[in-house]
Amino acid sequence: MIKALTAAVGISVGQPASWLPAAAAVNETNWTVQTLEAFADTLVPGERRFSGDVPIAGVVQGPGAVQAGAVQVLQSPDLPLFPFLPGIAALLNTRATAYAAIRLIWLPVTRPAFVGLSFAHRTALVSSLFDANDLDRQIWQMLSLLTSLAFDSASHLDTSAAVEQHHSGLAWLGFPPPDTDGLWRFSQFSYGRALADLHPKTTASGSPA
C-alpha cells in the first residue's frame, strides 16, 4: 500500500517542493504539521491541547488522533512518506482554498487554508475527497488509514510500552494491559466457547510450530 501511495503522490502531486509557494518556505514545516493535524482531527476529533490550538477544532471532549500521535505516524522513518508530506499538505490547502472560494468563505492568511475552515466545512471537504471520481482519492485513503492506526493501535509505539505510557487512543478504547510476563491472554472466548483445540506443537509464545 505504501508503494501505491508513493506512486499516487508522484502522479497526482509531483515533487513536494513544486507545490509550496516560495513565501511559505520558511514556515513549511509548521504549516505542514498544522494541516496534517487538522486533517487528523477531522477524522478522529479530540479536545484542544491548549488555548488557541487552531488545528484542533475542539468539538469533542477526550483525546483524538492528534493526541494519539497521528503526525508521528505520518512522519515515521519506517515509511517513505515524509518527503511528500509538504506536497500533500499543500494539495489539501489548495482544495480548501477552492472550497472556500466557491462558498464565499473568508480564510485567515495567518494559517493554512484547511486549518482556517470550521469543523463543519473541514468535514464536508474531507468527505468529498473520498468520492469515487476524485483523482487524489488514494492519497486521502492512505492518510486516513495511518491516522486511524495511530489512534486505534498506537502503531508507532511498542504495544506494551504504549499501554504502560497510557497512550490516549488505547486508553480511550479500553485496551487491556498484558499479563505480568508481557503477553496478552484472554480468559473468555469471543464466541463463548473454544472453536478449536490448541495444536500440540504450538510454542510457548503462542506461535504455530
PDB file of C-alpha atoms in Angstrom:
ATOM      1  CA  MET A   1       0.000   0.000   0.000  1.00  0.00           C
ATOM      2  CA  ILE A   2       2.919   2.321   0.679  1.00  0.00           C
ATOM      3  CA  LYS A   3       4.142   1.767  -2.872  1.00  0.00           C
ATOM      4  CA  ALA A   4       0.663   2.591  -4.122  1.00  0.00           C
ATOM      5  CA  LEU A   5       0.667   5.838  -2.156  1.00  0.00           C
ATOM      6  CA  THR A   6       4.134   6.770  -3.408  1.00  0.00           C
ATOM      7  CA  ALA A   7       3.028   6.163  -6.962  1.00  0.00           C
ATOM      8  CA  ALA A   8      -0.161   8.132  -6.441  1.00  0.00           C
ATOM      9  CA  VAL A   9       1.701  11.052  -4.906  1.00  0.00           C
ATOM     10  CA  GLY A  10       4.222  11.042  -7.719  1.00  0.00           C
ATOM     11  CA  ILE A  11       1.476  11.216 -10.320  1.00  0.00           C
ATOM     12  CA  SER A  12      -1.041  13.476  -8.641  1.00  0.00           C
ATOM     13  CA  VAL A  13       1.102  15.780  -6.549  1.00  0.00           C
ATOM     14  CA  GLY A  14       4.531  15.751  -8.103  1.00  0.00           C
ATOM     15  CA  GLN A  15       7.615  16.618  -6.071  1.00  0.00           C
ATOM     16  CA  PRO A  16       6.650  18.335  -2.786  1.00  0.00           C
ATOM     17  CA  ALA A  17       8.750  21.433  -3.389  1.00  0.00           C
ATOM     18  CA  SER A  18       6.836  22.267  -6.577  1.00  0.00           C
ATOM     19  CA  TRP A  19       3.616  22.605  -4.593  1.00  0.00           C
ATOM     20  CA  LEU A  20       4.967  25.012  -1.981  1.00  0.00           C
ATOM     21  CA  PRO A  21       4.885  28.739  -2.725  1.00  0.00           C
ATOM     22  CA  ALA A  22       8.193  30.467  -2.092  1.00  0.00           C
ATOM     23  CA  ALA A  23       6.646  32.751   0.512  1.00  0.00           C
ATOM     24  CA  ALA A  24       5.649  29.760   2.625  1.00  0.00           C
ATOM     25  CA  ALA A  25       9.032  28.061   2.533  1.00  0.00           C
ATOM     26  CA  VAL A  26      10.149  29.497   5.894  1.00  0.00           C
ATOM     27  CA  ASN A  27       7.061  28.144   7.661  1.00  0.00           C
ATOM     28  CA  GLU A  28       6.869  24.972   5.575  1.00  0.00           C
ATOM     29  CA  THR A  29       7.212  22.521   8.435  1.00  0.00           C
ATOM     30  CA  ASN A  30       4.915  24.445  10.759  1.00  0.00           C
ATOM     31  CA  TRP A  31       2.175  24.818   8.156  1.00  0.00           C
ATOM     32  CA  THR A  32       2.551  21.223   7.036  1.00  0.00           C
ATOM     33  CA  VAL A  33       2.172  19.920  10.582  1.00  0.00           C
ATOM     34  CA  GLN A  34      -0.798  22.216  11.249  1.00  0.00           C
ATOM     35  CA  THR A  35      -2.541  20.974   8.105  1.00  0.00           C
ATOM     36  CA  LEU A  36      -1.895  17.320   8.895  1.00  0.00           C
ATOM     37  CA  GLU A  37      -3.118  17.833  12.461  1.00  0.00           C
ATOM     38  CA  ALA A  38      -6.327  19.456  11.229  1.00  0.00           C
ATOM     39  CA  PHE A  39      -6.879  16.596   8.779  1.00  0.00           C
ATOM     40  CA  ALA A  40      -6.323  14.001  11.508  1.00  0.00           C
ATOM     41  CA  ASP A  41      -8.607  15.876  13.909  1.00  0.00           C
ATOM     42  CA  THR A  42     -11.352  15.899  11.282  1.00  0.00           C
ATOM     43  CA  LEU A  43     -11.214  12.110  11.066  1.00  0.00           C
ATOM     44  CA  VAL A  44     -10.848  11.385  14.798  1.00  0.00           C
ATOM     45  CA  PRO A  45     -11.728  14.603  16.681  1.00  0.00           C
ATOM     46  CA  GLY A  46     -10.254  15.456  20.054  1.00  0.00           C
ATOM     47  CA  GLU A  47     -10.206  18.288  22.536  1.00  0.00           C
ATOM     48  CA  ARG A  48      -7.812  21.209  22.232  1.00  0.00           C
ATOM     49  CA  ARG A  49      -4.385  20.751  23.786  1.00  0.00           C
ATOM     50  CA  PHE A  50      -4.095  24.400  24.840  1.00  0.00           C
ATOM     51  CA  SER A  51      -5.846  27.716  24.408  1.00  0.00           C
ATOM     52  CA  GLY A  52      -5.594  28.881  20.813  1.00  0.00           C
ATOM     53  CA  ASP A  53      -4.932  25.384  19.434  1.00  0.00           C
ATOM     54  CA  VAL A  54      -6.321  26.154  15.969  1.00  0.00           C
ATOM     55  CA  PRO A  55      -5.524  22.882  14.120  1.00  0.00           C
ATOM     56  CA  ILE A  56      -7.768  21.008  16.562  1.00  0.00           C
ATOM     57  CA  ALA A  57     -11.360  22.194  16.290  1.00  0.00           C
ATOM     58  CA  GLY A  58     -12.193  21.077  19.834  1.00  0.00           C
ATOM     59  CA  VAL A  59     -15.672  19.797  19.006  1.00  0.00           C
ATOM     60  CA  VAL A  60     -15.499  16.875  21.466  1.00  0.00           C
ATOM     61  CA  GLN A  61     -14.022  16.052  24.844  1.00  0.00           C
ATOM     62  CA  GLY A  62     -11.288  13.478  25.205  1.00  0.00           C
ATOM     63  CA  PRO A  63      -8.301  12.597  23.039  1.00  0.00           C
ATOM     64  CA  GLY A  64      -8.327  12.397  19.269  1.00  0.00           C
ATOM     65  CA  ALA A  65      -5.966  11.317  16.535  1.00  0.00           C
ATOM     66  CA  VAL A  66      -3.545  14.195  17.109  1.00  0.00           C
ATOM     67  CA  GLN A  67      -3.059  13.379  20.785  1.00  0.00           C
ATOM     68  CA  ALA A  68      -2.639   9.726  19.822  1.00  0.00           C
ATOM     69  CA  GLY A  69       0.338  10.508  17.582  1.00  0.00           C
ATOM     70  CA  ALA A  70      -1.112  10.685  14.067  1.00  0.00           C
ATOM     71  CA  VAL A  71       1.542  13.121  12.841  1.00  0.00           C
ATOM     72  CA  GLN A  72       4.307  10.985  14.368  1.00  0.00           C
ATOM     73  CA  VAL A  73       2.979   8.014  12.407  1.00  0.00           C
ATOM     74  CA  LEU A  74       2.885  10.013   9.164  1.00  0.00           C
ATOM     75  CA  GLN A  75       6.451  11.234   9.789  1.00  0.00           C
ATOM     76  CA  SER A  76       7.740   7.782  10.732  1.00  0.00           C
ATOM     77  CA  PRO A  77      11.152   6.960   9.218  1.00  0.00           C
ATOM     78  CA  ASP A  78       9.793   3.466   8.552  1.00  0.00           C
ATOM     79  CA  LEU A  79       7.524   4.918   5.856  1.00  0.00           C
ATOM     80  CA  PRO A  80       8.704   6.530   2.587  1.00  0.00           C
ATOM     81  CA  LEU A  81       6.096   9.234   3.117  1.00  0.00           C
ATOM     82  CA  PHE A  82       7.924  12.030   4.920  1.00  0.00           C
ATOM     83  CA  PRO A  83       9.356  13.815   1.805  1.00  0.00           C
ATOM     84  CA  PHE A  84       5.860  14.006   0.319  1.00  0.00           C
ATOM     85  CA  LEU A  85       4.074  15.476   3.338  1.00  0.00           C
ATOM     86  CA  PRO A  86       4.621  19.154   2.427  1.00  0.00           C
ATOM     87  CA  GLY A  87       3.214  18.477  -1.044  1.00  0.00           C
ATOM     88  CA  ILE A  88       0.245  16.571   0.338  1.00  0.00           C
ATOM     89  CA  ALA A  89      -0.474  19.351   2.830  1.00  0.00           C
ATOM     90  CA  ALA A  90      -0.214  21.940   0.068  1.00  0.00           C
ATOM     91  CA  LEU A  91      -2.612  19.924  -2.078  1.00  0.00           C
ATOM     92  CA  LEU A  92      -5.128  19.792   0.769  1.00  0.00           C
ATOM     93  CA  ASN A  93      -4.802  23.541   1.328  1.00  0.00           C
ATOM     94  CA  THR A  94      -5.327  24.132  -2.391  1.00  0.00           C
ATOM     95  CA  ARG A  95      -8.509  22.107  -2.220  1.00  0.00           C
ATOM     96  CA  ALA A  96      -9.579  24.047   0.871  1.00  0.00           C
ATOM     97  CA  THR A  97      -8.962  27.370  -0.883  1.00  0.00           C
ATOM     98  CA  ALA A  98     -11.112  26.288  -3.830  1.00  0.00           C
ATOM     99  CA  TYR A  99     -13.810  25.009  -1.468  1.00  0.00           C
ATOM    100  CA  ALA A 100     -13.864  28.330   0.389  1.00  0.00           C
ATOM    101  CA  ALA A 101     -13.853  30.447  -2.773  1.00  0.00           C
ATOM    102  CA  ILE A 102     -16.894  28.676  -4.207  1.00  0.00           C
ATOM    103  CA  ARG A 103     -18.793  29.251  -0.952  1.00  0.00           C
ATOM    104  CA  LEU A 104     -17.511  32.787  -0.330  1.00  0.00           C
ATOM    105  CA  ILE A 105     -15.881  31.747   2.944  1.00  0.00           C
ATOM    106  CA  TRP A 106     -13.240  34.125   4.279  1.00  0.00           C
ATOM    107  CA  LEU A 107      -9.994  32.406   5.238  1.00  0.00           C
ATOM    108  CA  PRO A 108      -7.372  33.998   7.521  1.00  0.00           C
ATOM    109  CA  VAL A 109      -3.989  34.466   5.886  1.00  0.00           C
ATOM    110  CA  THR A 110      -2.073  33.651   9.074  1.00  0.00           C
ATOM    111  CA  ARG A 111      -2.766  29.919   8.956  1.00  0.00           C
ATOM    112  CA  PRO A 112      -3.140  27.159   6.336  1.00  0.00           C
ATOM    113  CA  ALA A 113      -6.352  27.289   4.327  1.00  0.00           C
ATOM    114  CA  PHE A 114      -7.650  23.951   5.596  1.00  0.00           C
ATOM    115  CA  VAL A 115      -6.954  24.961   9.203  1.00  0.00           C
ATOM    116  CA  GLY A 116      -8.914  28.160   8.582  1.00  0.00           C
ATOM    117  CA  LEU A 117     -12.103  26.238   7.835  1.00  0.00           C
ATOM    118  CA  SER A 118     -14.648  25.482  10.532  1.00  0.00           C
ATOM    119  CA  PHE A 119     -15.034  21.868  11.624  1.00  0.00           C
ATOM    120  CA  ALA A 120     -18.270  21.527   9.678  1.00  0.00           C
ATOM    121  CA  HIS A 121     -16.590  22.734   6.486  1.00  0.00           C
ATOM    122  CA  ARG A 122     -13.497  20.592   7.139  1.00  0.00           C
ATOM    123  CA  THR A 123     -15.764  17.570   7.444  1.00  0.00           C
ATOM    124  CA  ALA A 124     -17.652  18.406   4.261  1.00  0.00           C
ATOM    125  CA  LEU A 125     -14.422  18.890   2.312  1.00  0.00           C
ATOM    126  CA  VAL A 126     -12.770  15.711   3.615  1.00  0.00           C
ATOM    127  CA  SER A 127     -15.918  13.737   2.807  1.00  0.00           C
ATOM    128  CA  SER A 128     -15.723  14.948  -0.789  1.00  0.00           C
ATOM    129  CA  LEU A 129     -12.092  13.830  -1.039  1.00  0.00           C
ATOM    130  CA  PHE A 130     -13.278  10.224  -0.888  1.00  0.00           C
ATOM    131  CA  ASP A 131     -15.602  10.495  -3.857  1.00  0.00           C
ATOM    132  CA  ALA A 132     -15.054   7.658  -6.295  1.00  0.00           C
ATOM    133  CA  ASN A 133     -14.123  10.084  -9.085  1.00  0.00           C
ATOM    134  CA  ASP A 134     -11.614  12.118  -7.039  1.00  0.00           C
ATOM    135  CA  LEU A 135      -8.223  11.869  -8.747  1.00  0.00           C
ATOM    136  CA  ASP A 136      -6.318  12.025  -5.446  1.00  0.00           C
ATOM    137  CA  ARG A 137      -8.538   9.604  -3.554  1.00  0.00           C
ATOM    138  CA  GLN A 138      -5.719   7.110  -2.897  1.00  0.00           C
ATOM    139  CA  ILE A 139      -3.704   9.779  -1.087  1.00  0.00           C
ATOM    140  CA  TRP A 140      -6.525  10.616   1.316  1.00  0.00           C
ATOM    141  CA  GLN A 141      -7.319   6.943   1.856  1.00  0.00           C
ATOM    142  CA  MET A 142      -3.733   6.235   2.878  1.00  0.00           C
ATOM    143  CA  LEU A 143      -3.574   9.248   5.202  1.00  0.00           C
ATOM    144  CA  SER A 144      -6.858   8.188   6.783  1.00  0.00           C
ATOM    145  CA  LEU A 145      -5.624   4.631   7.311  1.00  0.00           C
ATOM    146  CA  LEU A 146      -2.430   5.801   9.015  1.00  0.00           C
ATOM    147  CA  THR A 147      -4.369   8.303  11.124  1.00  0.00           C
ATOM    148  CA  SER A 148      -6.736   5.629  12.387  1.00  0.00           C
ATOM    149  CA  LEU A 149      -3.834   3.278  13.113  1.00  0.00           C
ATOM    150  CA  ALA A 150      -2.281   5.907  15.366  1.00  0.00           C
ATOM    151  CA  PHE A 151      -5.428   6.123  17.487  1.00  0.00           C
ATOM    152  CA  ASP A 152      -6.626   2.523  17.364  1.00  0.00           C
ATOM    153  CA  SER A 153      -3.341   0.669  17.749  1.00  0.00           C
ATOM    154  CA  ALA A 154      -0.530   3.135  18.595  1.00  0.00           C
ATOM    155  CA  SER A 155       1.219   1.773  15.511  1.00  0.00           C
ATOM    156  CA  HIS A 156       4.291   3.961  16.043  1.00  0.00           C
ATOM    157  CA  LEU A 157       4.936   2.506  19.522  1.00  0.00           C
ATOM    158  CA  ASP A 158       5.611  -0.872  21.060  1.00  0.00           C
ATOM    159  CA  THR A 159       2.211  -2.042  22.298  1.00  0.00           C
ATOM    160  CA  SER A 160       3.395  -2.870  25.819  1.00  0.00           C
ATOM    161  CA  ALA A 161       5.139   0.493  26.109  1.00  0.00           C
ATOM    162  CA  ALA A 162       2.100   2.293  24.720  1.00  0.00           C
ATOM    163  CA  VAL A 163      -0.167   0.724  27.332  1.00  0.00           C
ATOM    164  CA  GLU A 164       2.329   1.477  30.098  1.00  0.00           C
ATOM    165  CA  GLN A 165       2.561   5.099  28.954  1.00  0.00           C
ATOM    166  CA  HIS A 166      -1.251   5.368  28.893  1.00  0.00           C
ATOM    167  CA  HIS A 167      -1.424   6.037  25.153  1.00  0.00           C
ATOM    168  CA  SER A 168      -4.504   8.214  24.745  1.00  0.00           C
ATOM    169  CA  GLY A 169      -6.127   6.186  21.973  1.00  0.00           C
ATOM    170  CA  LEU A 170      -5.626   2.788  23.603  1.00  0.00           C
ATOM    171  CA  ALA A 171      -6.727   4.141  26.975  1.00  0.00           C
ATOM    172  CA  TRP A 172      -9.844   5.714  25.456  1.00  0.00           C
ATOM    173  CA  LEU A 173     -10.720   2.408  23.763  1.00  0.00           C
ATOM    174  CA  GLY A 174     -10.124   0.463  26.988  1.00  0.00           C
ATOM    175  CA  PHE A 175      -7.344  -1.667  25.544  1.00  0.00           C
ATOM    176  CA  PRO A 176      -6.397  -4.192  28.257  1.00  0.00           C
ATOM    177  CA  PRO A 177      -2.928  -4.419  29.813  1.00  0.00           C
ATOM    178  CA  PRO A 178      -0.847  -7.562  29.257  1.00  0.00           C
ATOM    179  CA  ASP A 179      -0.256 -10.249  31.823  1.00  0.00           C
ATOM    180  CA  THR A 180       2.731  -9.918  34.154  1.00  0.00           C
ATOM    181  CA  ASP A 181       5.001 -11.602  31.593  1.00  0.00           C
ATOM    182  CA  GLY A 182       4.118  -9.036  28.931  1.00  0.00           C
ATOM    183  CA  LEU A 183       1.845 -11.332  26.910  1.00  0.00           C
ATOM    184  CA  TRP A 184      -1.847 -10.874  26.225  1.00  0.00           C
ATOM    185  CA  ARG A 185      -4.159 -13.754  27.060  1.00  0.00           C
ATOM    186  CA  PHE A 186      -7.922 -13.826  27.107  1.00  0.00           C
ATOM    187  CA  SER A 187      -9.733 -15.932  29.680  1.00  0.00           C
ATOM    188  CA  GLN A 188     -13.015 -15.796  27.781  1.00  0.00           C
ATOM    189  CA  PHE A 189     -13.525 -16.938  24.210  1.00  0.00           C
ATOM    190  CA  SER A 190     -15.035 -14.426  21.787  1.00  0.00           C
ATOM    191  CA  TYR A 191     -17.870 -16.806  20.885  1.00  0.00           C
ATOM    192  CA  GLY A 192     -18.241 -18.176  24.395  1.00  0.00           C
ATOM    193  CA  ARG A 193     -16.505 -21.421  23.532  1.00  0.00           C
ATOM    194  CA  ALA A 194     -13.253 -22.682  22.047  1.00  0.00           C
ATOM    195  CA  LEU A 195     -13.515 -23.058  18.289  1.00  0.00           C
ATOM    196  CA  ALA A 196     -10.588 -25.497  18.029  1.00  0.00           C
ATOM    197  CA  ASP A 197      -8.187 -27.442  20.193  1.00  0.00           C
ATOM    198  CA  LEU A 198      -4.718 -25.995  20.718  1.00  0.00           C
ATOM    199  CA  HIS A 199      -2.246 -27.585  18.319  1.00  0.00           C
ATOM    200  CA  PRO A 200       0.197 -29.777  20.294  1.00  0.00           C
ATOM    201  CA  LYS A 201       3.225 -28.150  18.658  1.00  0.00           C
ATOM    202  CA  THR A 202       2.216 -24.588  19.494  1.00  0.00           C
ATOM    203  CA  THR A 203       5.187 -22.764  21.036  1.00  0.00           C
ATOM    204  CA  ALA A 204       5.171 -21.171  24.488  1.00  0.00           C
ATOM    205  CA  SER A 205       4.662 -17.742  22.910  1.00  0.00           C
ATOM    206  CA  GLY A 206       1.526 -18.933  21.135  1.00  0.00           C
ATOM    207  CA  SER A 207       3.079 -19.167  17.675  1.00  0.00           C
ATOM    208  CA  PRO A 208       2.417 -22.149  15.408  1.00  0.00           C
ATOM    209  CA  ALA A 209       5.205 -24.698  15.089  1.00  0.00           C
TER     210      ALA A 209
END
